[in-house]
CSV table of C-alpha atoms in Angstrom, one decimal:
chain,number,residue,atom,x,y,z
A,1154,MET,CA,-1.8,9.4,24.9
A,1155,SER,CA,-2.8,9.0,21.3
A,1156,ILE,CA,-0.2,7.2,19.2
A,1157,LYS,CA,-0.2,10.2,16.8
A,1158,GLN,CA,0.8,12.4,19.7
A,1159,ASN,CA,3.9,10.4,20.8
A,1160,PRO,CA,6.5,10.6,18.0
A,1161,ARG,CA,8.8,8.0,19.8
A,1162,LEU,CA,6.1,5.3,19.9
A,1163,ALA,CA,4.8,6.1,16.4
A,1164,GLY,CA,8.3,5.5,14.9
A,1165,TRP,CA,9.5,9.1,14.4
A,1166,GLY,CA,13.3,9.1,14.1
A,1167,GLN,CA,13.4,5.4,13.5
A,1168,ARG,CA,12.6,5.4,9.9
A,1169,PRO,CA,15.4,6.6,7.6
A,1170,ALA,CA,14.7,9.4,5.2
A,1171,GLN,CA,14.2,8.2,1.7
A,1172,LEU,CA,13.4,9.7,-1.7
A,1173,PRO,CA,9.8,9.4,-3.0
A,1174,ASP,CA,9.0,6.5,-5.4
A,1175,PHE,CA,9.2,8.3,-8.7
A,1176,ARG,CA,7.4,5.4,-10.4
A,1177,ASN,CA,4.4,5.8,-8.2
A,1178,LEU,CA,1.4,7.4,-10.0
A,1179,GLY,CA,0.5,9.5,-6.9
A,1180,VAL,CA,4.0,10.9,-6.7
A,1181,VAL,CA,4.0,11.7,-10.5
A,1182,LEU,CA,0.6,13.4,-10.3
A,1183,ARG,CA,1.6,15.4,-7.2
A,1184,THR,CA,4.9,16.5,-8.7
A,1185,LEU,CA,3.1,17.8,-11.9
A,1186,LEU,CA,0.5,19.7,-9.8
A,1187,LEU,CA,3.1,21.2,-7.4
A,1188,VAL,CA,5.5,22.4,-10.1
A,1189,ASN,CA,2.5,23.8,-12.1
A,1190,ALA,CA,1.2,25.5,-9.1
A,1191,PHE,CA,4.6,27.1,-8.4
A,1192,ALA,CA,4.8,28.3,-12.0
A,1193,ILE,CA,1.3,29.8,-12.0
A,1194,ALA,CA,2.0,31.6,-8.6
A,1195,ALA,CA,5.2,33.0,-10.0
A,1196,VAL,CA,3.3,34.3,-13.1
A,1197,PHE,CA,0.7,36.1,-10.9
A,1198,VAL,CA,3.4,37.6,-8.7
A,1199,ARG,CA,5.4,38.9,-11.5
A,1200,ASN,CA,2.4,40.1,-13.6
A,1201,THR,CA,1.8,44.0,-13.6
A,1202,ASP,CA,-0.8,44.2,-16.3
A,1203,LEU,CA,-3.7,41.8,-16.3
A,1204,SER,CA,-4.1,42.3,-20.0
A,1205,LEU,CA,-0.8,40.4,-20.5
A,1206,LEU,CA,-1.7,37.6,-18.1
A,1207,VAL,CA,-2.9,35.2,-20.6
A,1208,GLY,CA,0.2,35.6,-22.7
A,1209,GLU,CA,2.5,35.2,-19.7
A,1210,VAL,CA,0.8,32.0,-18.7
A,1211,LEU,CA,1.2,30.6,-22.2
A,1212,GLU,CA,4.9,31.5,-22.1
A,1213,MET,CA,5.2,29.9,-18.8
A,1214,ALA,CA,3.6,26.7,-20.1
A,1215,VAL,CA,6.2,26.6,-22.9
A,1216,ASN,CA,9.1,27.1,-20.7
A,1217,VAL,CA,8.0,24.8,-17.9
A,1218,GLU,CA,6.1,21.9,-19.3
A,1219,PHE,CA,8.8,20.5,-21.6
A,1220,PRO,CA,11.5,20.3,-18.9
A,1221,LEU,CA,9.0,19.1,-16.3
A,1222,ILE,CA,8.0,16.1,-18.5
A,1223,LEU,CA,11.7,15.4,-19.2
A,1224,ASN,CA,12.4,15.4,-15.4
A,1225,VAL,CA,9.5,13.2,-14.6
A,1226,ALA,CA,10.5,10.7,-17.4
A,1227,SER,CA,14.1,10.7,-16.4
A,1228,LEU,CA,13.4,10.2,-12.6
A,1229,PHE,CA,11.0,7.4,-13.6
A,1230,LEU,CA,13.8,5.7,-15.5
A,1231,MET,CA,16.4,6.2,-12.9
A,1232,GLN,CA,14.2,5.1,-9.9
A,1233,THR,CA,16.1,1.8,-9.5
A,1234,LEU,CA,19.5,3.6,-9.1
A,1235,LEU,CA,18.0,6.3,-6.9
A,1236,ARG,CA,16.6,3.8,-4.6
A,1237,ARG,CA,20.0,2.3,-4.0
A,1238,LEU,CA,21.6,5.6,-3.0
A,1239,PRO,CA,21.8,7.1,0.5
A,1240,PHE,CA,19.3,9.9,1.0
A,1241,GLY,CA,21.9,12.7,0.7
A,1242,ALA,CA,23.4,11.3,-2.5
A,1243,GLY,CA,19.9,10.7,-3.9
A,1244,VAL,CA,18.9,14.3,-3.3
A,1245,ALA,CA,22.1,15.6,-5.0
A,1246,THR,CA,21.5,13.2,-7.9
A,1247,VAL,CA,17.9,14.5,-8.4
A,1248,LEU,CA,19.1,18.1,-8.2
A,1249,ALA,CA,21.8,17.4,-10.8
A,1250,ILE,CA,19.3,15.8,-13.1
A,1251,VAL,CA,17.0,18.8,-12.8
A,1252,ALA,CA,19.8,21.3,-13.3
A,1253,THR,CA,21.0,19.5,-16.4
A,1254,ILE,CA,17.6,19.3,-18.0
A,1255,ALA,CA,17.0,22.9,-17.2
A,1256,LEU,CA,20.1,23.9,-19.0
A,1257,VAL,CA,19.5,21.7,-22.0
A,1258,SER,CA,15.8,22.6,-22.4
A,1259,ARG,CA,16.5,26.3,-22.1
A,1260,SER,CA,19.2,26.2,-24.8
A,1261,LEU,CA,16.7,24.2,-27.0
A,1262,LEU,CA,13.8,26.5,-26.5
A,1263,SER,CA,15.4,29.9,-26.8
A,1264,PRO,CA,18.8,31.3,-27.9
A,1265,ILE,CA,21.4,31.5,-25.1
A,1266,GLU,CA,21.9,35.0,-23.8
A,1267,THR,CA,24.3,36.4,-21.3
A,1268,GLY,CA,22.9,35.4,-17.9
A,1269,GLY,CA,19.9,33.8,-19.5
A,1270,LEU,CA,20.6,30.3,-18.1
A,1271,LEU,CA,21.0,31.4,-14.5
A,1272,ARG,CA,17.4,32.3,-13.9
A,1273,PRO,CA,15.8,29.0,-15.1
A,1274,LEU,CA,18.5,27.2,-13.4
A,1275,LEU,CA,17.8,28.7,-10.0
A,1276,TRP,CA,14.0,28.4,-10.5
A,1277,SER,CA,14.3,24.7,-11.4
A,1278,LEU,CA,16.6,24.0,-8.4
A,1279,THR,CA,14.3,25.9,-6.0
A,1280,THR,CA,11.2,24.2,-7.3
A,1281,ALA,CA,12.8,20.8,-7.1
A,1282,GLY,CA,14.0,21.5,-3.6
A,1283,CYS,CA,10.4,22.5,-2.5
A,1284,VAL,CA,8.9,19.4,-4.1
A,1285,LEU,CA,11.5,17.1,-2.4
A,1286,THR,CA,10.8,18.9,0.9
A,1287,TYR,CA,7.1,18.3,0.5
A,1288,PHE,CA,7.5,14.6,-0.1
A,1289,HIS,CA,9.9,14.3,2.8
A,1290,GLN,CA,7.5,16.0,5.2
A,1291,ARG,CA,4.7,13.9,3.8
A,1292,ASP,CA,6.7,10.7,4.4
A,1293,SER,CA,7.5,11.9,7.9
A,1294,ALA,CA,3.9,12.4,8.6
A,1295,ARG,CA,3.1,8.9,7.5
A,1296,ALA,CA,5.1,7.3,10.3
A,1297,PRO,CA,2.4,7.8,13.0
A,1298,ALA,CA,-0.3,7.0,10.5
A,1299,LEU,CA,1.4,3.6,9.8
A,1300,ALA,CA,1.9,2.9,13.4
A,1301,GLU,CA,-1.8,3.6,14.1
A,1302,ALA,CA,-2.8,1.5,11.1
A,1303,ARG,CA,-0.8,-1.4,12.7
A,1304,LEU,CA,-2.6,-0.8,15.9
A,1305,LEU,CA,-5.9,-0.9,14.1
A,1306,ALA,CA,-4.8,-4.1,12.3
A,1307,LEU,CA,-4.5,-5.7,15.6
A,1308,THR,CA,-7.7,-4.6,17.2
A,1309,ALA,CA,-9.7,-5.2,14.0
A,1310,ARG,CA,-8.6,-8.7,13.6
A,1311,ILE,CA,-8.4,-10.3,17.0
A,1312,ARG,CA,-11.9,-11.5,17.5
A,1313,PRO,CA,-12.5,-13.1,20.9
A,1314,HIS,CA,-14.7,-15.7,19.3
A,1315,PHE,CA,-11.8,-16.8,17.1
A,1316,LEU,CA,-9.4,-17.5,19.9
A,1317,PHE,CA,-12.2,-19.2,21.9
A,1318,ASN,CA,-13.2,-21.3,18.9
A,1319,SER,CA,-9.6,-22.3,18.1
A,1320,LEU,CA,-9.0,-23.4,21.6
A,1321,ASN,CA,-12.2,-25.4,21.7
A,1322,GLY,CA,-11.2,-27.1,18.3
A,1323,VAL,CA,-7.8,-28.1,19.8
A,1324,LEU,CA,-9.5,-29.5,22.9
A,1325,GLY,CA,-11.9,-31.3,20.7
A,1326,VAL,CA,-9.2,-33.4,19.0
A,1327,LEU,CA,-6.8,-33.5,21.9
A,1328,ARG,CA,-7.7,-37.2,22.9
A,1329,SER,CA,-8.5,-38.5,19.5
A,1330,ASN,CA,-5.6,-37.0,17.6
A,1331,PRO,CA,-2.9,-35.5,19.9
A,1332,ARG,CA,-0.6,-34.7,17.1
A,1333,ARG,CA,-3.2,-32.6,15.3
A,1334,ALA,CA,-3.9,-30.8,18.5
A,1335,GLU,CA,-0.2,-30.1,19.0
A,1336,GLU,CA,-0.2,-28.8,15.3
A,1337,GLY,CA,-3.1,-26.6,16.0
A,1338,LEU,CA,-1.4,-24.9,19.0
A,1339,GLU,CA,1.7,-24.3,16.9
A,1340,GLU,CA,-0.5,-22.7,14.2
A,1341,LEU,CA,-2.2,-20.5,16.8
A,1342,ALA,CA,1.2,-19.5,18.1
A,1343,ASP,CA,2.4,-18.6,14.6
A,1344,LEU,CA,-0.6,-16.5,14.0
A,1345,PHE,CA,-0.2,-14.4,17.2
A,1346,ARG,CA,3.6,-14.1,16.6
A,1347,ALA,CA,2.8,-12.5,13.2
A,1348,LEU,CA,0.3,-10.3,14.9
A,1349,MET,CA,2.9,-8.9,17.4
A,1350,GLN,CA,5.5,-8.2,14.9
A,1351,ASP,CA,6.5,-4.8,13.7
A,1352,ASN,CA,4.2,-4.6,10.6
A,1353,ARG,CA,5.5,-1.4,9.0
A,1354,GLU,CA,7.4,-3.0,6.2
A,1355,LEU,CA,6.2,-4.9,3.1
A,1356,VAL,CA,6.5,-8.7,3.3
A,1357,PRO,CA,6.5,-11.4,0.6
A,1358,LEU,CA,3.2,-12.5,-0.5
A,1359,THR,CA,4.3,-16.1,0.1
A,1360,ASP,CA,4.5,-15.4,3.8
A,1361,GLU,CA,1.0,-14.0,3.8
A,1362,ILE,CA,-0.3,-17.1,2.0
A,1363,ALA,CA,1.4,-19.3,4.5
A,1364,LEU,CA,-0.1,-17.4,7.4
A,1365,CYS,CA,-3.6,-17.8,5.9
A,1366,GLU,CA,-3.1,-21.6,5.4
A,1367,ARG,CA,-2.4,-21.8,9.2
A,1368,TYR,CA,-5.5,-19.9,10.0
A,1369,LEU,CA,-7.6,-22.0,7.6
A,1370,ASN,CA,-6.2,-25.2,9.3
A,1371,LEU,CA,-7.3,-23.9,12.6
A,1372,GLU,CA,-10.8,-23.2,11.4
A,1373,ARG,CA,-11.1,-26.7,9.9
A,1374,LEU,CA,-10.7,-28.1,13.4
A,1375,ARG,CA,-14.2,-26.8,14.2
A,1376,LEU,CA,-15.9,-26.4,10.9
A,1377,GLY,CA,-14.6,-29.7,9.4
A,1378,GLU,CA,-15.8,-30.4,5.8
A,1379,ARG,CA,-18.1,-27.4,5.9
A,1380,LEU,CA,-15.1,-25.3,5.1
A,1381,GLN,CA,-13.9,-25.8,1.5
A,1382,VAL,CA,-11.2,-23.6,0.1
A,1383,ALA,CA,-10.4,-23.2,-3.6
A,1384,TRP,CA,-6.9,-21.7,-4.2
A,1385,GLN,CA,-5.8,-20.3,-7.6
A,1386,ARG,CA,-2.2,-19.2,-7.3
A,1387,ASP,CA,0.0,-17.7,-9.8
A,1388,PRO,CA,3.8,-18.5,-8.8
A,1389,GLN,CA,4.8,-15.3,-10.6
A,1390,ALA,CA,2.7,-13.2,-8.3
A,1391,GLU,CA,3.8,-14.9,-5.1
A,1392,ALA,CA,7.2,-12.9,-5.1
A,1393,ALA,CA,5.3,-9.6,-4.8
A,1394,LEU,CA,5.7,-7.6,-1.6
A,1395,VAL,CA,2.5,-6.7,0.2
A,1396,PRO,CA,1.4,-5.1,3.4
A,1397,PRO,CA,1.6,-7.4,6.3
A,1398,LEU,CA,-1.6,-9.0,7.6
A,1399,MET,CA,-3.5,-8.1,4.5
A,1400,LEU,CA,-5.0,-11.4,3.4
A,1401,GLN,CA,-5.8,-13.1,6.6
A,1402,PRO,CA,-8.5,-10.6,7.9
A,1403,LEU,CA,-10.2,-10.8,4.5
A,1404,ILE,CA,-10.3,-14.6,4.5
A,1405,GLU,CA,-11.4,-14.5,8.2
A,1406,ASN,CA,-14.3,-12.3,7.1
A,1407,ALA,CA,-15.2,-14.8,4.3
A,1408,VAL,CA,-15.3,-17.7,6.8
A,1409,TYR,CA,-17.0,-15.8,9.5
A,1410,HIS,CA,-19.8,-14.5,7.2
A,1411,GLY,CA,-19.9,-17.0,4.3
A,1412,ILE,CA,-19.3,-20.4,5.9
A,1413,GLU,CA,-20.0,-20.2,9.7
A,1414,PRO,CA,-23.7,-19.3,9.5
A,1415,GLY,CA,-24.5,-22.0,7.0
A,1416,ALA,CA,-25.5,-25.6,7.9
A,1417,GLY,CA,-23.9,-27.2,4.9
A,1418,PRO,CA,-20.5,-27.0,3.1
A,1419,GLY,CA,-19.4,-23.7,1.5
A,1420,THR,CA,-16.4,-22.7,-0.6
A,1421,VAL,CA,-14.0,-19.7,0.0
A,1422,SER,CA,-12.4,-18.9,-3.3
A,1423,ILE,CA,-8.9,-17.2,-3.3
A,1424,THR,CA,-7.4,-16.1,-6.6
A,1425,ILE,CA,-3.9,-14.6,-6.8
A,1426,GLU,CA,-2.5,-13.7,-10.3
A,1427,ARG,CA,0.0,-11.4,-11.8
A,1428,ARG,CA,-1.1,-9.2,-14.8
A,1429,GLY,CA,1.9,-7.3,-16.2
A,1430,PRO,CA,2.9,-4.8,-13.6
A,1431,GLU,CA,0.0,-5.6,-11.2
A,1432,VAL,CA,-1.0,-8.2,-8.8
A,1433,ILE,CA,-4.7,-9.1,-8.5
A,1434,ILE,CA,-6.1,-10.8,-5.4
A,1435,ALA,CA,-9.7,-11.8,-5.3
A,1436,ILE,CA,-11.6,-13.5,-2.4
A,1437,ALA,CA,-15.2,-14.7,-2.8
A,1438,ASN,CA,-17.5,-16.4,-0.2
A,1439,PRO,CA,-21.2,-17.5,-0.4
A,1440,LEU,CA,-23.7,-14.9,0.5
A,1441,LEU,CA,-25.9,-16.4,3.2
A,1442,ASP,CA,-29.1,-15.1,4.5
A,1443,ALA,CA,-28.3,-15.6,8.2
A,1444,VAL,CA,-30.4,-13.1,10.2
A,1445,SER,CA,-28.9,-14.2,13.6
A,1446,HIS,CA,-25.3,-13.9,12.5
A,1447,HIS,CA,-23.6,-10.7,13.6
A,1448,PRO,CA,-23.1,-8.3,10.6
A,1449,GLY,CA,-19.7,-7.1,9.5
A,1450,ASN,CA,-18.6,-3.7,10.7
A,1451,ARG,CA,-16.2,-3.2,7.8
A,1452,MET,CA,-13.4,-2.3,10.1
A,1453,ALA,CA,-11.1,-4.8,8.5
A,1454,LEU,CA,-11.9,-3.5,5.0
A,1455,ASP,CA,-11.4,0.1,6.0
A,1456,ASN,CA,-8.2,-0.7,7.8
A,1457,ILE,CA,-6.7,-2.6,4.7
A,1458,ARG,CA,-7.8,0.1,2.4
A,1459,GLU,CA,-6.1,2.7,4.6
A,1460,ARG,CA,-2.8,0.7,4.6
A,1461,LEU,CA,-2.9,0.1,0.9
A,1462,MET,CA,-3.1,3.9,0.5
A,1463,LEU,CA,-0.2,4.4,2.8
A,1464,PHE,CA,2.0,1.9,1.1
A,1465,TYR,CA,1.1,2.4,-2.5
A,1466,ASP,CA,-0.7,5.8,-2.7
A,1467,LEU,CA,-3.0,5.8,-5.8
A,1468,GLU,CA,-1.6,2.7,-7.3
A,1469,ALA,CA,-3.6,0.2,-5.2
A,1470,THR,CA,-7.4,-0.3,-4.8
A,1471,LEU,CA,-9.7,-2.5,-2.7
A,1472,ASP,CA,-13.2,-3.0,-4.1
A,1473,THR,CA,-16.1,-5.1,-3.0
A,1474,GLU,CA,-19.0,-6.6,-5.0
A,1475,ARG,CA,-22.1,-8.3,-3.9
A,1476,ASP,CA,-24.4,-10.4,-6.2
A,1477,ALA,CA,-27.1,-12.9,-5.8
A,1478,ASP,CA,-25.1,-15.7,-4.3
A,1479,ALA,CA,-21.6,-14.4,-3.5
A,1480,TYR,CA,-19.6,-11.6,-1.8
A,1481,ARG,CA,-16.3,-10.6,-3.4
A,1482,VAL,CA,-13.3,-8.4,-2.4
A,1483,ARG,CA,-10.9,-7.6,-5.0
A,1484,ILE,CA,-7.5,-6.0,-4.4
A,1485,ARG,CA,-5.2,-4.5,-7.2
A,1486,LEU,CA,-1.7,-3.4,-6.3
A,1487,PRO,CA,1.6,-2.8,-8.1
A,1488,PHE,CA,4.1,-5.7,-8.4
A,1489,ARG,CA,7.2,-5.0,-6.3
A,1490,SER,CA,9.8,-7.6,-5.3
A,1491,GLU,CA,12.9,-7.8,-3.3
A,1492,ARG,CA,15.0,-8.2,-6.4
């Protein structure tokens, strides 16, 4: 059975309901589009004379856009508070904000008439309820997608040659350096322990870096001085929360395609920095002309790109670049921390 067809295995019912992240660019854009779509649909339903349609659309824009922008801005500013509230209390708070802004904006835009506030109030609450329902259903639909992305993360990353080469590297130093062989087995165990964890939650970037360092130590057992690594790490960026198993497959690709086919030493460059509200991660490896080396299937890149979309929506990107002597992967994602 497909993991998408089995709600229990996919995590349905295990992930608590939560409000959307009102600071996420994708959430903001979808909210604007949904509310305007509802408003335009209401104008078409109400219209009885096509000659008046343009004027009714303009009137709708005046009555809808101002409170809509106020609502988006208010929810953006209150996101920290909303995130701490239980789901039910959060929904009630959002509806209270929407109702308050509807009443205030209506009184500012037009004189108060008897019964004149009831209609915009009901319309605003109904629209807000529809938007929240949409995001709730969308979040529920992500549960099997996240579970399948985790499954893809495992199958895309465990290359048989890596396990074989790691064990050979340990055997190669077992007699000459037993302590290093023991450390290699511990590092291999740590890697597979991370692979088998439930990887649906964000983890600190420091944990990802530590996992990559264990992986690189294992690769040095067989590649020796051929594998050079240049880290440029920004301490301010290391507190960021990132999707689990994001860095290691990219670094593994860099080693597999940029170092292993060559005869001499090569450098994998890893840059991690924070730029305001964003974290930038760049990985570069030498571009070798190795005809006999197996070409990449891009599965790791596609998998990571999919998980970035699931976790961050439109706020994260993964881009690749190839020039005369290097292949580069660049990830941009929003800075989020546990604080």
